Amino acid sequence: MVLYGIAPCSNLGLKSVRRTSSRMRRYETIFILRPDSGDPQIKETIKRYEGIITAGSGEMIETEEWGSRELAYKIKGERRGFYVRLDYVSPGPVMNEVERNLRLSDAVLRYLSVLVDDDADVAKVREELEARNRRMAEARAAQEARMAQLAASREEKIEDAPEEIMAAATEELEPEGGGGRQSD
């Protein structure tokens, strides 16, 4: 059997066929780092995995640091962990290399990689991300406007409150039937 005019036992032929058939897939990898790692070491670890992705002809879409959180149960004797989420587009072997490095690292407590899209378009993914960020910013601005409006209405009520309280207090002090002092 001949593939593209190259014998199947030829290493050169297999490599060239693999290169042309490699698809860009979108992956999401979440990993948990030891909490005792300092901030510079955490940043360095994240840069290391981003470097593995870009060196393997992948593209980083987004990196989110979720911060230190309490774990549901102890993992390697730790009750807390620093969560990091990597969203990237790359060929399959790059994700395998990222997981291999995560498995070998002592600083990593757990990791999980998920295939998000089997055939990803980087431009389309970035567009979707920008649209999501715009929607989130609009929602945040609307929420802040509502909070400011609520705070302003509370301030108005507080400023008006002494007059209302004084009116209610004078009504309670006046005797029934009307009016002020009675003269003898």
CSV table of N, CA and C in Angstrom, one decimal, residues 93-181:
chain,number,residue,atom,x,y,z
A,93,PRO,N,-0.2,16.0,20.2
A,93,PRO,CA,1.0,15.7,20.9
A,93,PRO,C,1.5,16.7,21.9
A,94,VAL,N,1.1,18.0,21.7
A,94,VAL,CA,1.5,19.1,22.6
A,94,VAL,C,0.8,18.9,23.9
A,95,MET,N,-0.5,18.6,23.8
A,95,MET,CA,-1.3,18.3,25.1
A,95,MET,C,-0.7,17.2,25.8
A,96,ASN,N,-0.3,16.1,25.1
A,96,ASN,CA,0.4,15.0,25.8
A,96,ASN,C,1.7,15.4,26.5
A,97,GLU,N,2.4,16.3,25.9
A,97,GLU,CA,3.7,16.8,26.5
A,97,GLU,C,3.4,17.6,27.7
A,98,VAL,N,2.4,18.5,27.6
A,98,VAL,CA,2.0,19.3,28.8
A,98,VAL,C,1.6,18.3,30.0
A,99,GLU,N,0.8,17.3,29.7
A,99,GLU,CA,0.4,16.4,30.7
A,99,GLU,C,1.6,15.6,31.3
A,100,ARG,N,2.5,15.2,30.4
A,100,ARG,CA,3.7,14.5,30.9
A,100,ARG,C,4.5,15.4,31.9
A,101,ASN,N,4.6,16.7,31.5
A,101,ASN,CA,5.4,17.6,32.4
A,101,ASN,C,4.6,17.8,33.7
A,102,LEU,N,3.3,17.9,33.7
A,102,LEU,CA,2.5,18.1,34.9
A,102,LEU,C,2.6,16.9,35.8
A,103,ARG,N,2.6,15.7,35.2
A,103,ARG,CA,2.7,14.4,35.9
A,103,ARG,C,4.1,14.4,36.6
A,104,LEU,N,5.1,14.9,36.0
A,104,LEU,CA,6.5,14.8,36.6
A,104,LEU,C,6.8,15.8,37.6
A,105,SER,N,6.0,16.9,37.6
A,105,SER,CA,6.3,18.1,38.5
A,105,SER,C,5.9,17.8,39.9
A,106,ASP,N,6.8,18.0,40.9
A,106,ASP,CA,6.4,17.9,42.3
A,106,ASP,C,5.5,19.0,42.8
A,107,ALA,N,5.5,20.1,42.2
A,107,ALA,CA,4.7,21.2,42.6
A,107,ALA,C,3.2,21.1,42.2
A,108,VAL,N,2.9,20.2,41.3
A,108,VAL,CA,1.5,20.0,40.9
A,108,VAL,C,0.9,18.9,41.7
A,109,LEU,N,-0.3,19.2,42.3
A,109,LEU,CA,-1.0,18.2,43.0
A,109,LEU,C,-1.9,17.4,42.1
A,110,ARG,N,-2.7,18.0,41.3
A,110,ARG,CA,-3.6,17.3,40.3
A,110,ARG,C,-3.7,18.1,39.1
A,111,TYR,N,-4.1,17.5,38.0
A,111,TYR,CA,-4.4,18.2,36.7
A,111,TYR,C,-5.4,17.4,36.0
A,112,LEU,N,-6.1,18.1,35.1
A,112,LEU,CA,-7.1,17.6,34.2
A,112,LEU,C,-7.1,18.3,32.9
A,113,SER,N,-7.0,17.6,31.8
A,113,SER,CA,-7.1,18.2,30.5
A,113,SER,C,-8.3,17.7,29.8
A,114,VAL,N,-9.0,18.7,29.1
A,114,VAL,CA,-10.3,18.4,28.4
A,114,VAL,C,-10.2,18.9,27.0
A,115,LEU,N,-10.6,18.0,26.0
A,115,LEU,CA,-10.7,18.5,24.7
A,115,LEU,C,-12.0,19.3,24.5
A,116,VAL,N,-11.9,20.6,24.2
A,116,VAL,CA,-13.0,21.5,24.1
A,116,VAL,C,-13.6,21.4,22.7
A,117,ASP,N,-12.7,21.5,21.7
A,117,ASP,CA,-13.1,21.5,20.3
A,117,ASP,C,-12.2,20.7,19.5
A,118,ASP,N,-12.7,19.8,18.7
A,118,ASP,CA,-11.8,18.9,17.9
A,118,ASP,C,-11.1,19.6,16.7
A,119,ASP,N,-11.8,20.6,16.1
A,119,ASP,CA,-11.2,21.3,15.0
A,119,ASP,C,-11.4,22.8,15.3
A,120,ALA,N,-10.5,23.4,16.0
A,120,ALA,CA,-10.6,24.8,16.4
A,120,ALA,C,-10.0,25.8,15.5
A,121,ASP,N,-10.7,26.9,15.3
A,121,ASP,CA,-10.2,28.1,14.6
A,121,ASP,C,-9.8,29.1,15.6
A,122,VAL,N,-8.5,29.5,15.6
A,122,VAL,CA,-8.0,30.4,16.6
A,122,VAL,C,-8.7,31.8,16.6
A,123,ALA,N,-8.8,32.3,15.4
A,123,ALA,CA,-9.5,33.6,15.2
A,123,ALA,C,-10.9,33.6,15.8
A,124,LYS,N,-11.6,32.5,15.5
A,124,LYS,CA,-13.0,32.4,15.9
A,124,LYS,C,-13.1,32.3,17.4
A,125,VAL,N,-12.2,31.5,18.0
A,125,VAL,CA,-12.1,31.4,19.5
A,125,VAL,C,-11.8,32.7,20.2
A,126,ARG,N,-10.8,33.4,19.6
A,126,ARG,CA,-10.5,34.7,20.2
A,126,ARG,C,-11.7,35.7,20.1
A,127,GLU,N,-12.4,35.7,19.0
A,127,GLU,CA,-13.6,36.5,18.8
A,127,GLU,C,-14.6,36.2,19.9
A,128,GLU,N,-14.9,34.9,20.1
A,128,GLU,CA,-15.8,34.5,21.1
A,128,GLU,C,-15.4,34.9,22.5
A,129,LEU,N,-14.1,34.8,22.8
A,129,LEU,CA,-13.6,35.3,24.1
A,129,LEU,C,-13.8,36.8,24.3
A,130,GLU,N,-13.5,37.5,23.2
A,130,GLU,CA,-13.7,39.0,23.3
A,130,GLU,C,-15.1,39.4,23.5
A,131,ALA,N,-16.0,38.7,22.8
A,131,ALA,CA,-17.5,38.9,23.0
A,131,ALA,C,-17.9,38.6,24.4
A,132,ARG,N,-17.4,37.5,24.9
A,132,ARG,CA,-17.8,37.1,26.3
A,132,ARG,C,-17.2,38.2,27.3
A,133,ASN,N,-16.0,38.6,27.1
A,133,ASN,CA,-15.4,39.6,28.0
A,133,ASN,C,-16.2,41.0,27.9
A,134,ARG,N,-16.7,41.3,26.7
A,134,ARG,CA,-17.5,42.5,26.5
A,134,ARG,C,-18.8,42.4,27.3
A,135,ARG,N,-19.5,41.2,27.1
A,135,ARG,CA,-20.7,41.0,27.8
A,135,ARG,C,-20.5,41.0,29.3
A,136,MET,N,-19.4,40.5,29.8
A,136,MET,CA,-19.2,40.5,31.3
A,136,MET,C,-18.9,41.9,31.7
A,137,ALA,N,-18.2,42.7,30.9
A,137,ALA,CA,-17.9,44.1,31.3
A,137,ALA,C,-19.2,44.9,31.3
A,138,GLU,N,-20.1,44.7,30.3
A,138,GLU,CA,-21.4,45.4,30.3
A,138,GLU,C,-22.2,45.0,31.5
A,139,ALA,N,-22.2,43.7,31.8
A,139,ALA,CA,-23.0,43.3,33.0
A,139,ALA,C,-22.5,43.9,34.3
A,140,ARG,N,-21.1,44.0,34.4
A,140,ARG,CA,-20.5,44.5,35.6
A,140,ARG,C,-20.8,46.0,35.7
A,141,ALA,N,-20.8,46.7,34.5
A,141,ALA,CA,-21.1,48.2,34.5
A,141,ALA,C,-22.6,48.4,34.9
A,142,ALA,N,-23.5,47.5,34.4
A,142,ALA,CA,-24.9,47.6,34.7
A,142,ALA,C,-25.1,47.4,36.2
A,143,GLN,N,-24.4,46.4,36.8
A,143,GLN,CA,-24.5,46.1,38.2
A,143,GLN,C,-24.0,47.2,39.0
A,144,GLU,N,-22.9,47.8,38.6
A,144,GLU,CA,-22.4,49.0,39.4
A,144,GLU,C,-23.4,50.2,39.3
A,145,ALA,N,-24.0,50.4,38.2
A,145,ALA,CA,-25.0,51.5,38.0
A,145,ALA,C,-26.2,51.2,39.0
A,146,ARG,N,-26.6,49.9,39.0
A,146,ARG,CA,-27.7,49.6,39.9
A,146,ARG,C,-27.4,49.8,41.4
A,147,MET,N,-26.1,49.5,41.7
A,147,MET,CA,-25.7,49.6,43.1
A,147,MET,C,-25.6,51.1,43.4
A,148,ALA,N,-25.1,51.9,42.5
A,148,ALA,CA,-25.0,53.4,42.7
A,148,ALA,C,-26.4,54.0,42.9
A,149,GLN,N,-27.3,53.6,42.0
A,149,GLN,CA,-28.7,54.1,42.1
A,149,GLN,C,-29.3,53.7,43.5
A,150,LEU,N,-29.1,52.4,43.9
A,150,LEU,CA,-29.6,52.0,45.2
A,150,LEU,C,-29.0,52.8,46.3
A,151,ALA,N,-27.7,53.0,46.3
A,151,ALA,CA,-27.0,53.8,47.3
A,151,ALA,C,-27.6,55.2,47.3
A,152,ALA,N,-27.8,55.8,46.2
A,152,ALA,CA,-28.3,57.2,46.1
A,152,ALA,C,-29.7,57.2,46.7
A,153,SER,N,-30.6,56.2,46.4
A,153,SER,CA,-31.9,56.2,46.9
A,153,SER,C,-31.9,56.0,48.4
A,154,ARG,N,-31.0,55.3,48.9
A,154,ARG,CA,-30.9,55.1,50.4
A,154,ARG,C,-30.4,56.4,51.0
A,155,GLU,N,-29.5,57.1,50.4
A,155,GLU,CA,-29.1,58.4,51.0
A,155,GLU,C,-30.2,59.4,51.0
A,156,GLU,N,-31.1,59.4,50.0
A,156,GLU,CA,-32.2,60.3,50.0
A,156,GLU,C,-33.2,60.0,51.1
A,157,LYS,N,-33.4,58.7,51.3
A,157,LYS,CA,-34.3,58.3,52.4
A,157,LYS,C,-33.7,58.7,53.7
A,158,ILE,N,-32.4,58.6,53.9
A,158,ILE,CA,-31.8,58.9,55.2
A,158,ILE,C,-31.9,60.4,55.4
A,159,GLU,N,-31.7,61.2,54.4
A,159,GLU,CA,-31.8,62.7,54.5
A,159,GLU,C,-33.2,63.1,54.9
A,160,ASP,N,-34.2,62.4,54.3
A,160,ASP,CA,-35.6,62.7,54.5
A,160,ASP,C,-36.1,62.2,55.9
A,161,ALA,N,-35.4,61.2,56.4
A,161,ALA,CA,-35.9,60.5,57.6
A,161,ALA,C,-36.1,61.4,58.8
A,162,PRO,N,-35.2,62.3,59.1
A,162,PRO,CA,-35.4,63.1,60.3
A,162,PRO,C,-36.7,63.9,60.3
A,163,GLU,N,-37.1,64.5,59.1
A,163,GLU,CA,-38.3,65.3,59.0
A,163,GLU,C,-39.5,64.3,59.3
A,164,GLU,N,-39.5,63.2,58.7
A,164,GLU,CA,-40.6,62.2,58.8
A,164,GLU,C,-40.7,61.8,60.3
A,165,ILE,N,-39.6,61.5,60.9
A,165,ILE,CA,-39.5,61.1,62.3
A,165,ILE,C,-40.1,62.2,63.2
A,166,MET,N,-39.7,63.5,62.9
A,166,MET,CA,-40.1,64.6,63.7
A,166,MET,C,-41.6,64.8,63.5
A,167,ALA,N,-42.2,64.6,62.3
A,167,ALA,CA,-43.6,64.8,62.1
A,167,ALA,C,-44.4,63.7,62.9
A,168,ALA,N,-43.9,62.5,62.8
A,168,ALA,CA,-44.6,61.4,63.5
A,168,ALA,C,-44.5,61.6,65.0
A,169,ALA,N,-43.4,62.1,65.5
A,169,ALA,CA,-43.2,62.3,66.9
A,169,ALA,C,-44.2,63.5,67.4
A,170,THR,N,-44.3,64.5,66.6
A,170,THR,CA,-45.2,65.6,67.1
A,170,THR,C,-46.7,65.2,67.0
A,171,GLU,N,-47.0,64.3,66.1
A,171,GLU,CA,-48.4,63.8,66.0
A,171,GLU,C,-48.7,63.0,67.3
A,172,GLU,N,-47.8,62.2,67.7
A,172,GLU,CA,-48.0,61.4,68.9
A,172,GLU,C,-48.1,62.2,70.2
A,173,LEU,N,-47.4,63.4,70.2
A,173,LEU,CA,-47.4,64.2,71.4
A,173,LEU,C,-48.6,65.1,71.5
A,174,GLU,N,-49.3,65.5,70.4
A,174,GLU,CA,-50.4,66.3,70.4
A,174,GLU,C,-51.6,65.5,71.0
A,175,PRO,N,-52.5,66.2,71.8
A,175,PRO,CA,-53.6,65.5,72.3
A,175,PRO,C,-54.7,65.4,71.2
A,176,GLU,N,-55.6,64.5,71.4
A,176,GLU,CA,-56.7,64.3,70.4
A,176,GLU,C,-57.6,65.5,70.4
A,177,GLY,N,-58.2,65.8,69.3
A,177,GLY,CA,-59.1,66.9,69.1
A,177,GLY,C,-58.5,68.1,68.7
A,178,GLY,N,-57.4,68.1,68.4
A,178,GLY,CA,-56.9,69.2,67.7
A,178,GLY,C,-55.9,70.0,68.3
A,179,GLY,N,-55.5,70.4,68.7
A,179,GLY,CA,-54.6,71.3,68.6
A,179,GLY,C,-53.7,71.9,69.5
A,180,GLY,N,-53.1,72.1,70.1
A,180,GLY,CA,-52.2,72.8,70.9
A,180,GLY,C,-52.7,73.0,72.3
A,181,ARG,N,-52.5,74.1,72.9
A,181,ARG,CA,-52.9,74.3,74.4
A,181,ARG,C,-54.3,74.8,74.4
